[in-house]
PDB file of C-alpha atoms in Angstrom:
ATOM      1  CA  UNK A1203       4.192  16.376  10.442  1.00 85.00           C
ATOM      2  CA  UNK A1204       6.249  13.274  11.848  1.00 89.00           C
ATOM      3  CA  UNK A1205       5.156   9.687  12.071  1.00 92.00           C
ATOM      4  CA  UNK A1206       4.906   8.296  16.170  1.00 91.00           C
ATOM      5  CA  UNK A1207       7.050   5.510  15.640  1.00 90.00           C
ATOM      6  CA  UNK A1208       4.707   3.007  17.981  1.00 90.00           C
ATOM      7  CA  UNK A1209       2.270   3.395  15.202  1.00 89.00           C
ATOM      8  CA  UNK A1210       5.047   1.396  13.229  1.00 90.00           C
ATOM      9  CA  UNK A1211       5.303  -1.380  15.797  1.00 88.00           C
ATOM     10  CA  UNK A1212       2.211  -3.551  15.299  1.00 88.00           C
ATOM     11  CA  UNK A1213       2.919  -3.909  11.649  1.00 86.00           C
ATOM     12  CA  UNK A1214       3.875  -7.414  11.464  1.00 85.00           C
ATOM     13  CA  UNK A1215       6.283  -6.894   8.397  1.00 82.00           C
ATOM     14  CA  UNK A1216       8.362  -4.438  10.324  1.00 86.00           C
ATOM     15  CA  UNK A1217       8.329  -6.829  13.609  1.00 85.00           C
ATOM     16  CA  UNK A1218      11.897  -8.064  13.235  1.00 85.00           C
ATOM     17  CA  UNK A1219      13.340  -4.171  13.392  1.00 89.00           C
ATOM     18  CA  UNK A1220      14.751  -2.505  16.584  1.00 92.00           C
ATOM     19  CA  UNK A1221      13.001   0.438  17.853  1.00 92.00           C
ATOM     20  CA  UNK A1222      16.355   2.782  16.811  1.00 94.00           C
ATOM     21  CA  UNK A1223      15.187   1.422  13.564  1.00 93.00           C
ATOM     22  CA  UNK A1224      11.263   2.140  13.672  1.00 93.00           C
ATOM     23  CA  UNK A1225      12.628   5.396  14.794  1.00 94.00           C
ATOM     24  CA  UNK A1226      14.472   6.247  12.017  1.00 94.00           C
ATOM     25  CA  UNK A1227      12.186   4.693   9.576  1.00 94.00           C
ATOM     26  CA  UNK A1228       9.269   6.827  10.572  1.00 95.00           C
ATOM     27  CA  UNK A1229      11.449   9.975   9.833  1.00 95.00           C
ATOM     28  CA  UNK A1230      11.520   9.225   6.301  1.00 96.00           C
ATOM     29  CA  UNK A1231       7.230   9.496   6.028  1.00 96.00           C
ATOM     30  CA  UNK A1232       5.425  12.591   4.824  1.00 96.00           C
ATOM     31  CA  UNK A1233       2.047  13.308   6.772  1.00 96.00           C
ATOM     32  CA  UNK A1234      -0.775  14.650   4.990  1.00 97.00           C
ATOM     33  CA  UNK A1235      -4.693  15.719   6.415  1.00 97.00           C
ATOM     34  CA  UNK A1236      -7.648  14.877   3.724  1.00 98.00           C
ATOM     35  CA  UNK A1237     -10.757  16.476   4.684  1.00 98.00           C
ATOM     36  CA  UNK A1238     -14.152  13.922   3.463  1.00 98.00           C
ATOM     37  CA  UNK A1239     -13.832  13.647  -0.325  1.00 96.00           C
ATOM     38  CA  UNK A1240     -10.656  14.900  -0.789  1.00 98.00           C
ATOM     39  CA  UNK A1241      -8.954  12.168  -3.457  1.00 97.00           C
ATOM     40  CA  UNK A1242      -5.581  11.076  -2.065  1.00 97.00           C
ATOM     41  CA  UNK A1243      -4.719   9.258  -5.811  1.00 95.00           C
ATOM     42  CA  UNK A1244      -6.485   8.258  -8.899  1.00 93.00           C
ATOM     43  CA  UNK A1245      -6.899   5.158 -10.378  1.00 92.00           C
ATOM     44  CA  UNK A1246      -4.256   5.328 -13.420  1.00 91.00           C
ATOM     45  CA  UNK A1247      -2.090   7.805 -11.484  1.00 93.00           C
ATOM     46  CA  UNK A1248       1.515   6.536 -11.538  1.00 91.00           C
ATOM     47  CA  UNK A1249       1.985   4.274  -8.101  1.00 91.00           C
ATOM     48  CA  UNK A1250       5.586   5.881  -6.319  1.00 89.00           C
ATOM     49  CA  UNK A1251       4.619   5.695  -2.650  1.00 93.00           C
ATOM     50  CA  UNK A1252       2.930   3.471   0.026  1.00 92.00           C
ATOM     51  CA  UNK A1253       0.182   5.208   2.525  1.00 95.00           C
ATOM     52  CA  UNK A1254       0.372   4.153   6.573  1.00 94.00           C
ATOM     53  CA  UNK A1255      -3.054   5.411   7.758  1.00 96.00           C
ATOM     54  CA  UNK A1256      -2.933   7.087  11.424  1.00 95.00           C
ATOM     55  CA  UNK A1257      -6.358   8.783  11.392  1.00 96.00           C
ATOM     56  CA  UNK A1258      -9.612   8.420   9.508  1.00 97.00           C
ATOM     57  CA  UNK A1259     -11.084   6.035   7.088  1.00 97.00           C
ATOM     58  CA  UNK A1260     -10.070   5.890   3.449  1.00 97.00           C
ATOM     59  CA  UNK A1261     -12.120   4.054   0.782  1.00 95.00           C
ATOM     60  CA  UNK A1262     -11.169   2.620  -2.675  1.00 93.00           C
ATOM     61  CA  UNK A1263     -12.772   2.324  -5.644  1.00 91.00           C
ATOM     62  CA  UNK A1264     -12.553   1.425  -9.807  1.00 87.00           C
ATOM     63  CA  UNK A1265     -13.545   1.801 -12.651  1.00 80.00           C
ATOM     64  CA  UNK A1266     -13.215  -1.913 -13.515  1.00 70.00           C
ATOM     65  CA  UNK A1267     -16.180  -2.594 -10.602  1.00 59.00           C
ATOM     66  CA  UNK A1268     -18.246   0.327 -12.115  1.00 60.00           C
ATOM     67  CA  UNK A1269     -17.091   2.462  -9.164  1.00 56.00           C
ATOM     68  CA  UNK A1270     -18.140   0.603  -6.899  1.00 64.00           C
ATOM     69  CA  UNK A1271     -16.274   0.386  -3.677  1.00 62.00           C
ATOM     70  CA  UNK A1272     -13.615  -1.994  -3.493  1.00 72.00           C
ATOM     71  CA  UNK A1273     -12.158  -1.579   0.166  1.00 88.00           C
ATOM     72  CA  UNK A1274     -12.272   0.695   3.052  1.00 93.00           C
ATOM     73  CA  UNK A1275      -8.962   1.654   5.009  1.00 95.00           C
ATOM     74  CA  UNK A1276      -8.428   2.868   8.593  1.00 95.00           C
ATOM     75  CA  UNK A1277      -6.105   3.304  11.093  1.00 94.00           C
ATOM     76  CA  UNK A1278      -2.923   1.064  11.204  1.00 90.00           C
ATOM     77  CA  UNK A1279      -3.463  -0.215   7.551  1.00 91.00           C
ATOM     78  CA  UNK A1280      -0.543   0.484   4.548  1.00 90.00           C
ATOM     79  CA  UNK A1281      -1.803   0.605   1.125  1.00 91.00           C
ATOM     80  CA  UNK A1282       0.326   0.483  -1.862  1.00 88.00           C
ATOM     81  CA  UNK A1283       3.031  -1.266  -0.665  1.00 84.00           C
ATOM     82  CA  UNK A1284       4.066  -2.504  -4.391  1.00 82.00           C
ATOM     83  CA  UNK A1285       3.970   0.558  -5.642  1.00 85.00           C
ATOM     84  CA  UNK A1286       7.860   1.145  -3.659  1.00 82.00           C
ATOM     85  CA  UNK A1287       9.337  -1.085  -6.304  1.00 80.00           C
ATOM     86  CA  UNK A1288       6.783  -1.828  -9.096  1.00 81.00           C
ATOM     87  CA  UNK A1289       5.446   2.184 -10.506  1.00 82.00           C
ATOM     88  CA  UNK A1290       2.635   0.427 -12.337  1.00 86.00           C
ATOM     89  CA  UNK A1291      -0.575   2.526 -12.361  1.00 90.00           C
ATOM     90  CA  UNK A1292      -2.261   2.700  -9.582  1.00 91.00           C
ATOM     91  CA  UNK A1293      -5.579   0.146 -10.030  1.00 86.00           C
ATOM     92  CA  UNK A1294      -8.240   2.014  -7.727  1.00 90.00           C
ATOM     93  CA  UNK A1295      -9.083   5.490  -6.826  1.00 93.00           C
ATOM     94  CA  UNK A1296      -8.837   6.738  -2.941  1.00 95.00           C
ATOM     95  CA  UNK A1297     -10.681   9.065  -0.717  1.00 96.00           C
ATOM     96  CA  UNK A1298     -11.202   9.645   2.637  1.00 97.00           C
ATOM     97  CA  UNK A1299     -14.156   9.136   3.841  1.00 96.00           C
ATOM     98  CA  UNK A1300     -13.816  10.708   6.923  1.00 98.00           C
ATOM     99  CA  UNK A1301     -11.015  13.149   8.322  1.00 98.00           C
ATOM    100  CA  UNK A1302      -8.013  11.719   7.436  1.00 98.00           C
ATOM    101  CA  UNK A1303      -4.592  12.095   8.288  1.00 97.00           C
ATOM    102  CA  UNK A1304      -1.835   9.395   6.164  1.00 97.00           C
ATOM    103  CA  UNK A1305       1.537   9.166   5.846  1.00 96.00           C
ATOM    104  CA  UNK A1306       3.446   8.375   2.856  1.00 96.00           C
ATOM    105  CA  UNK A1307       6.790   6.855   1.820  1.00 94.00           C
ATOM    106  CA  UNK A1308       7.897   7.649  -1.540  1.00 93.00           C
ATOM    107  CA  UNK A1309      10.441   5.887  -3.869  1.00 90.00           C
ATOM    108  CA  UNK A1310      13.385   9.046  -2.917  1.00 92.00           C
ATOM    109  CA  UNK A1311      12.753   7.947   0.567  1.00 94.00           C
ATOM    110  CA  UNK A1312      13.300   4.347   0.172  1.00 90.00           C
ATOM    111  CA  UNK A1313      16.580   4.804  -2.060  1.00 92.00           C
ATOM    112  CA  UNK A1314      17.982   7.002   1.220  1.00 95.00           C
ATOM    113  CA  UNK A1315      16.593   4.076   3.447  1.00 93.00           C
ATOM    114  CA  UNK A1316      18.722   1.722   1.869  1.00 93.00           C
ATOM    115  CA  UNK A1317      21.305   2.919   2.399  1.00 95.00           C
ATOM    116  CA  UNK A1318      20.652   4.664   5.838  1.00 95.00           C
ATOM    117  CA  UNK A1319      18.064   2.149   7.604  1.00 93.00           C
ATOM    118  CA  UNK A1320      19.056  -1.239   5.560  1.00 94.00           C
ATOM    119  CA  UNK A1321      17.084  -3.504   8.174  1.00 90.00           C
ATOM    120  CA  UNK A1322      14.083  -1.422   7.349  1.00 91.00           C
ATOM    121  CA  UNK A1323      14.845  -1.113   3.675  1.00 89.00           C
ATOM    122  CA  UNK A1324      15.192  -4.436   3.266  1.00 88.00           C
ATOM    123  CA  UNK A1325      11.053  -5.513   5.502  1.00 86.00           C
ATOM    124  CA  UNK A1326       9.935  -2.773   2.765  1.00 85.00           C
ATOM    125  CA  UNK A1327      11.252  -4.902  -0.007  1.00 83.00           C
ATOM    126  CA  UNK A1328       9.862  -8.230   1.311  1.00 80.00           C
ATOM    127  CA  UNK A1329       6.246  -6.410   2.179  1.00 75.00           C
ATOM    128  CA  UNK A1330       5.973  -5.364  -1.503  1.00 75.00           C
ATOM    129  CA  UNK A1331       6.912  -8.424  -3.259  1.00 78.00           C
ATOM    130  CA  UNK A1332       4.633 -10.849  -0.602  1.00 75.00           C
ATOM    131  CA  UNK A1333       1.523  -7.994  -1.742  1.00 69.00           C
ATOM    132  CA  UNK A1334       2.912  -8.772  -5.460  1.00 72.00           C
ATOM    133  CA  UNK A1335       2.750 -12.491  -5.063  1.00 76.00           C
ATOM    134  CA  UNK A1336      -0.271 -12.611  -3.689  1.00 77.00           C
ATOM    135  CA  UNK A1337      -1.889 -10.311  -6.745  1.00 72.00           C
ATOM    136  CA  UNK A1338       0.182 -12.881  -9.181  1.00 79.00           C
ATOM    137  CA  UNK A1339      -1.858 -15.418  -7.511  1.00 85.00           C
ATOM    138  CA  UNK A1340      -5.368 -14.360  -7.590  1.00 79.00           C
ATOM    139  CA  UNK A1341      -4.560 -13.444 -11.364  1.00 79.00           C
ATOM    140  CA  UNK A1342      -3.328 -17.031 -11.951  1.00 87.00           C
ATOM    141  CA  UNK A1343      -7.003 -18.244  -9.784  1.00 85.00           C
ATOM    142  CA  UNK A1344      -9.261 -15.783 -11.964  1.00 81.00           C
ATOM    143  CA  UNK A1345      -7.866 -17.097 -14.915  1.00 85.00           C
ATOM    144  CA  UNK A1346      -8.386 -20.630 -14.207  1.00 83.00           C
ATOM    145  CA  UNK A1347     -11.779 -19.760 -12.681  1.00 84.00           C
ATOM    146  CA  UNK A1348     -12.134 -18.419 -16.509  1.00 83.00           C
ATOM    147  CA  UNK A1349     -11.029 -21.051 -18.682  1.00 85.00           C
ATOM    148  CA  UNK A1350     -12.792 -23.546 -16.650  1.00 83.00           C
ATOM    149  CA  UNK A1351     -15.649 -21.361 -17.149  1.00 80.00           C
ATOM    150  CA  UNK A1352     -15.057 -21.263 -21.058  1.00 80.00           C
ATOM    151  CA  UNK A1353     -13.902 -25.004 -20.909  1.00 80.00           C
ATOM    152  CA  UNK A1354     -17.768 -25.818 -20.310  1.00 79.00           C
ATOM    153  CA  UNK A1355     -19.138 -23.568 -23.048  1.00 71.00           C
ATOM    154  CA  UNK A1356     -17.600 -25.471 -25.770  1.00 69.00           C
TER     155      UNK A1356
END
């Protein structure tokens, strides 16, 4: 199953690359149908990939909110964009909700776009550590939120 390349083009970190380059990029993706319920990864699986969504409606959850659900994907979105260059566990559990059909880029794929599709190598890179940065900092903002929290029990 191949990846349309326009569904490439109104993600904002890929903006800057040429459509030769969206074109090759969305070579390197894997499609993949989920029928409702069917888990696409578990929370503590390994994180290797990142998901583009063309069809359907994903949702995540974890254990750490009892379950609960976290977030809700649909079409256009990319999930696990860290995982390309950080293969910490993955932190919620996803399933589609509805029929879904996702398309993956693993970490085989990126080492062959780096050296095949640099320009789109290289938006991958800066996607994953902006999603990094921004988890650093609402670590850093929960923590504070916590000390200042235990600052006024004592």
């Amino acid at each position: 199953m191949l990846l349309d390349p326009q569904l490439l083009k109104p993600l904002p970190f890929l903006e800057g690359l040429s459509a030769a380059d969206r074109e090759a990029l969305a070579l390197y993706f894997q499609g993949r149908g989920y029928a409702p319920g069917d888990t696409v990864f578990d929370e503590g699986d390994p994180g290797s990939s990142m998901l583009l969504i063309e069809q359907g409606t994903l949702s995540a959850t974890s254990k750490a909110s009892g379950a609960l659900l976290a977030r809700r994907f649909g079409p256009g979105q990319v999930i696990g964009e860290a995982s390309l260059f950080d293969p910490s566990p993955r932190t919620v559990t996803l399933r589609a909700t509805t029929p879904a059909l996702v398309f993956e880029l693993n970490e085989d794929a990126l080492i062959a776009l780096r050296k095949n599709v640099p320009t789109a190598a290289r938006a991958l890179a800066a996607v994953s550590l902006r999603s990094l940065l921004r988890r650093v900092r609402l670590i850093e903002k929960q923590l504070d939120t916590e000390i200042e929290r235990m600052s006024i029990l004592w």
